[in-house]
Amino acid sequence: MPIAMLNSYLTDFLFIPVVAHISLTTVRVLFKKGATYRYALLPLLVAASVTAGVMELALPKISADYVFDVGDIFAYFSGALFFYYVHQRHVY
């Protein structure tokens, strides 16, 4: 797999976990939820759906700079599942 292709899907895979990590940390600190507070799977899947809808469906219709790619959609949802099942369980 070429580096450019790996980089493209890797950034899409990491997008949801990075946003979720930052927002989870913010919620834990601002609302004093504590280190045991976790996101449910549904909000993460909604975030992946909205991201995929905007980046893969809406923006390609508005600008030629964006292209529909099923691999990107798979990467968004894979990142959400990675965050839910792996990452957030090992943070703090």
Coordinates of C-alpha atoms in Angstrom, one line a residue, residues 15-71:
F15 CA -10.2 11.8 13.1
I16 CA -13.1 10.4 15.3
P17 CA -10.8 9.1 18.0
V18 CA -8.9 12.4 18.3
V19 CA -12.1 14.5 18.4
A20 CA -13.7 12.0 20.8
H21 CA -10.7 12.0 23.1
I22 CA -10.5 15.8 23.3
S23 CA -14.3 16.1 23.9
L24 CA -14.2 13.3 26.5
T25 CA -11.4 15.0 28.4
T26 CA -13.2 18.3 28.2
V27 CA -16.5 16.8 29.5
R28 CA -14.6 15.0 32.3
V29 CA -12.9 18.2 33.4
L30 CA -15.6 20.8 32.9
F31 CA -18.5 18.8 34.2
K32 CA -16.5 16.9 36.8
K33 CA -17.6 13.5 35.5
G34 CA -14.5 11.8 36.7
A35 CA -12.1 9.3 35.1
T36 CA -14.8 6.5 34.9
Y37 CA -17.1 8.5 32.6
R38 CA -17.2 6.9 29.2
Y39 CA -19.0 7.7 25.9
A40 CA -21.7 5.2 24.8
L41 CA -21.3 3.7 21.3
L42 CA -24.3 5.5 19.8
P43 CA -22.9 9.0 20.1
L44 CA -19.6 7.9 18.5
L45 CA -21.5 6.2 15.6
V46 CA -23.5 9.4 15.2
A47 CA -20.3 11.4 15.0
A48 CA -18.9 9.1 12.4
S49 CA -22.2 9.3 10.4
V50 CA -22.2 13.1 10.5
T51 CA -18.6 13.3 9.5
A52 CA -19.1 10.8 6.7
G53 CA -22.2 12.7 5.5
V54 CA -20.4 16.0 5.4
M55 CA -17.1 14.9 4.1
E56 CA -18.2 12.2 1.7
L57 CA -21.6 13.2 0.6
A58 CA -22.1 17.0 0.9
L59 CA -18.7 18.4 0.2
P60 CA -18.1 16.5 -3.1
K61 CA -21.3 18.1 -4.4
I62 CA -20.1 21.6 -3.4
S63 CA -16.5 21.5 -4.4
A64 CA -14.3 19.5 -6.8
D65 CA -11.6 19.4 -4.2
Y66 CA -13.5 16.7 -2.3
V67 CA -14.1 13.2 -3.7
F68 CA -16.5 10.5 -2.5
D69 CA -14.6 7.5 -1.1
V70 CA -16.2 4.4 0.6
G71 CA -12.8 3.7 2.2

